[in-house]
Amino acid sequence: MTGQVRTVDGRVAGRRGQETRQKLLDCLREMLSTSPYRDVKVIDVARMAGTSPATFYQYFPDVEGAVLEIAEEMAEDSVELKELLDGKSWVGKTGFTTSEDLVDGFLAFWRKNDAILRVVTLGAAEGDKRFFKIRMKVLNSVAGPLGEAIKANQAKTDKSVDPAALSGSLVSLLASAAEHSKAFTAWGVKVKDLKPNLALQVYLGVTGKKPPK
Amino acid sequence: MTGQVRTVDGRVAGRRGQETRQKLLDCLREMLSTSPYRDVKVIDVARMAGTSPATFYQYFPDVEGAVLEIAEEMAEDSVELKELLDGKSWVGKTGFTTSEDLVDGFLAFWRKNDAILRVVTLGAAEGDKRFFKIRMKVLNSVAGPLGEAIKANQAKTDKSVDPAALSGSLVSLLASAAEHSKAFTAWGVKVKDLKPNLALQVYLGVTGKKPPK
DNA sequence: ACGGTAAGCTGACGGCATGACAGGACAAGT
DNA sequence: ACTTGTCCTGTCATGCCGTCAGCTTACCGT
């Protein structure tokens, strides 16, 4: 389904080629997490990979193209986030644990991929449809199931909030907290306290009730 | 208080110099809103301003330096956001209006400055202290007063949520919604419905109650 | 084993952005 | 007109970008 990996000029990549390509991607990933996006240069990536800029351009049209590749890989991984909600209960104490696990898992995922997600977020904000789509895929892996959970709970305790809007808000909040956790620290919220606070808000959003002691 | 405007090599800028400098800043602002941050080049800004790259480097060390200048200007403007909360009531129908006005004003501010805020957000996420500080100044102009309001209301209806964490979450949510309103659209939330939804969440966060009909 | 074919890599090059400098243009005061 | 200090730009060295021709390497059929 992925089709064959191809070079920019149309040749199919063999074993060695794919290795080189992967090495370039790895090095780019590394560069992204150590220097500002604006300063990431093809020549640096190539140097780090022990190859030449010309080789880079064989496999990717430009830096952005390679970044998209990494981002798509990450978006694939994001399906694992669905498991944080799949078949979980929102009732009583177990419900709050569900909420805590969700927050935990989401923050961990974001932290693991924070460099690439930063770039994806920027691209999306700048209106680039490709980055926007990737960002939505990641967020939807949580927003989808979460919206379902909210809708299911509203069936019991009818409230007048649009489930889509609410789950979207909650996921946006999680993303924002993950990307800018330092802001919360500056507001006097200790890292340790951040997670419970987020979990509380998620629980409140889904069930509409205070969590059991 | 700003001190005198100076060129990179230490001369003080006169009338004409300041005009040129301002023109460069305006053009940079324009460029930022029309092309990806990564692709903004000194030469383009200079060309647009009808001057030469050398002139640009006379007033700014690099693109980032000039961007910081614009960002600081914007951060100054952000004090106007405080007025959205100063002395406002959170009681009953008036309270919900306060919430609506806050959301309205915040989104408007963000939209007006979205290009520069995008870059500030990126810089902050990348760990740049200067951008982080600017972003905090903007967010604090709302988070501060909002936190006060929350604390004041908790005095009556005691709840166990940290006011700082809650106001931080709400402001983060607003920022996220402003920056990625398209995401909400993709979730089926119409632009028209987004504001009331956000206002509702802010109101809920502050008062802990559903708004009066 | 051998030659053919396609994959893989790089040196080299024109083009453009960066950033520094010195010198010329300009305005203002004397 | 002359001086002084501000302001702008032409020019230059440097370095990255993006492309290409051409060389080397691996694979495959006979």
Short mmCIF file of C-alpha atoms in Angstrom, two decimals, chain B residues 36-154:
data_model
loop_
_atom_site.label_atom_id
_atom_site.label_comp_id
_atom_site.label_asym_id
_atom_site.label_seq_id
_atom_site.Cartn_x
_atom_site.Cartn_y
_atom_site.Cartn_z
CA PRO B 36 6.17 30.44 6.13
CA TYR B 37 8.54 31.67 8.83
CA ARG B 38 11.26 29.42 7.54
CA ASP B 39 11.17 31.10 4.15
CA VAL B 40 11.30 34.70 5.27
CA LYS B 41 14.58 36.11 3.94
CA VAL B 42 16.28 39.37 4.74
CA ILE B 43 16.62 40.19 1.09
CA ASP B 44 12.87 39.93 0.51
CA VAL B 45 12.07 42.19 3.42
CA ALA B 46 14.64 44.72 2.24
CA ARG B 47 13.32 44.62 -1.30
CA MET B 48 9.77 45.15 -0.13
CA ALA B 49 10.90 48.14 1.91
CA GLY B 50 12.67 49.55 -1.14
CA THR B 51 16.06 49.34 0.47
CA SER B 52 19.02 46.99 0.61
CA PRO B 53 19.93 44.04 2.85
CA ALA B 54 22.83 46.05 4.25
CA THR B 55 20.38 48.56 5.62
CA PHE B 56 18.45 45.82 7.35
CA TYR B 57 21.57 44.62 9.08
CA GLN B 58 22.22 48.11 10.29
CA TYR B 59 19.15 48.00 12.50
CA PHE B 60 18.78 44.33 13.34
CA PRO B 61 21.26 41.53 13.99
CA ASP B 62 19.14 39.09 11.98
CA VAL B 63 15.56 38.15 11.14
CA GLU B 64 14.97 36.73 14.58
CA GLY B 65 16.13 39.95 16.19
CA ALA B 66 13.65 41.97 14.19
CA VAL B 67 10.89 39.51 14.94
CA LEU B 68 11.56 39.93 18.64
CA GLU B 69 11.13 43.65 18.19
CA ILE B 70 7.70 43.20 16.63
CA ALA B 71 6.77 40.67 19.27
CA GLU B 72 7.66 43.03 22.08
CA GLU B 73 5.54 45.75 20.53
CA MET B 74 2.64 43.33 20.41
CA ALA B 75 3.21 42.26 24.00
CA GLU B 76 2.84 45.92 24.99
CA ASP B 77 -0.49 46.07 23.22
CA SER B 78 -1.66 43.00 25.07
CA VAL B 79 -2.25 44.99 28.26
CA GLU B 80 -5.48 46.10 26.65
CA LEU B 81 -6.72 42.58 27.27
CA LYS B 82 -6.75 43.26 31.00
CA GLU B 83 -9.59 45.67 30.52
CA LEU B 84 -11.76 42.78 29.40
CA LEU B 85 -11.78 41.58 32.99
CA ASP B 86 -11.04 44.62 35.10
CA GLY B 87 -13.92 45.22 37.49
CA LYS B 88 -16.28 42.92 35.60
CA SER B 89 -18.97 40.92 37.34
CA TRP B 90 -19.30 37.15 37.16
CA VAL B 91 -22.79 37.05 38.57
CA GLY B 92 -25.80 35.77 36.65
CA LYS B 93 -26.48 36.93 33.12
CA THR B 94 -23.96 39.75 33.34
CA GLY B 95 -21.38 37.15 34.25
CA PHE B 96 -21.96 35.24 31.08
CA THR B 97 -21.63 38.43 29.10
CA THR B 98 -18.28 39.03 30.78
CA SER B 99 -17.22 35.60 29.65
CA GLU B 100 -18.42 36.19 26.11
CA ASP B 101 -16.65 39.53 25.89
CA LEU B 102 -13.45 37.98 27.15
CA VAL B 103 -13.53 35.24 24.55
CA ASP B 104 -14.41 37.73 21.86
CA GLY B 105 -11.65 40.14 22.77
CA PHE B 106 -9.04 37.46 23.15
CA LEU B 107 -9.79 35.82 19.83
CA ALA B 108 -9.82 39.19 18.12
CA PHE B 109 -6.44 40.07 19.58
CA TRP B 110 -4.98 36.77 18.53
CA ARG B 111 -6.37 37.02 15.06
CA LYS B 112 -5.02 40.53 14.65
CA ASN B 113 -1.55 39.36 15.58
CA ASP B 114 -1.69 35.80 14.44
CA ALA B 115 1.40 35.83 12.26
CA ILE B 116 3.71 37.14 14.93
CA LEU B 117 2.09 35.04 17.63
CA ARG B 118 2.74 31.95 15.58
CA VAL B 119 6.44 32.67 15.61
CA VAL B 120 6.41 33.58 19.28
CA THR B 121 4.68 30.32 20.10
CA LEU B 122 7.21 28.37 18.09
CA GLY B 123 10.12 30.13 19.73
CA ALA B 124 8.69 29.52 23.18
CA ALA B 125 8.13 25.85 22.40
CA GLU B 126 11.71 25.58 21.19
CA GLY B 127 12.86 26.81 24.56
CA ASP B 128 13.91 30.33 23.63
CA LYS B 129 13.63 32.36 26.82
CA ARG B 130 13.01 35.67 25.09
CA PHE B 131 10.03 34.34 23.17
CA PHE B 132 8.80 32.47 26.18
CA LYS B 133 8.78 35.64 28.23
CA ILE B 134 6.84 37.53 25.59
CA ARG B 135 4.28 34.77 25.30
CA MET B 136 3.83 34.72 29.06
CA LYS B 137 3.28 38.45 29.10
CA VAL B 138 0.45 38.11 26.61
CA LEU B 139 -1.14 35.13 28.32
CA ASN B 140 -0.70 36.65 31.76
CA SER B 141 -2.59 39.75 30.83
CA VAL B 142 -5.61 37.45 30.88
CA ALA B 143 -4.48 34.61 33.13
CA GLY B 144 -3.66 36.97 35.98
CA PRO B 145 -7.03 38.69 36.38
CA LEU B 146 -8.85 35.49 35.50
CA GLY B 147 -7.05 33.65 38.26
CA GLU B 148 -8.12 36.37 40.68
CA ALA B 149 -11.71 36.04 39.59
CA ILE B 150 -11.57 32.29 40.07
CA LYS B 151 -10.07 32.62 43.50
CA ALA B 152 -12.68 35.15 44.51
CA ASN B 153 -15.48 32.84 43.41
CA GLN B 154 -13.95 29.86 45.16
#
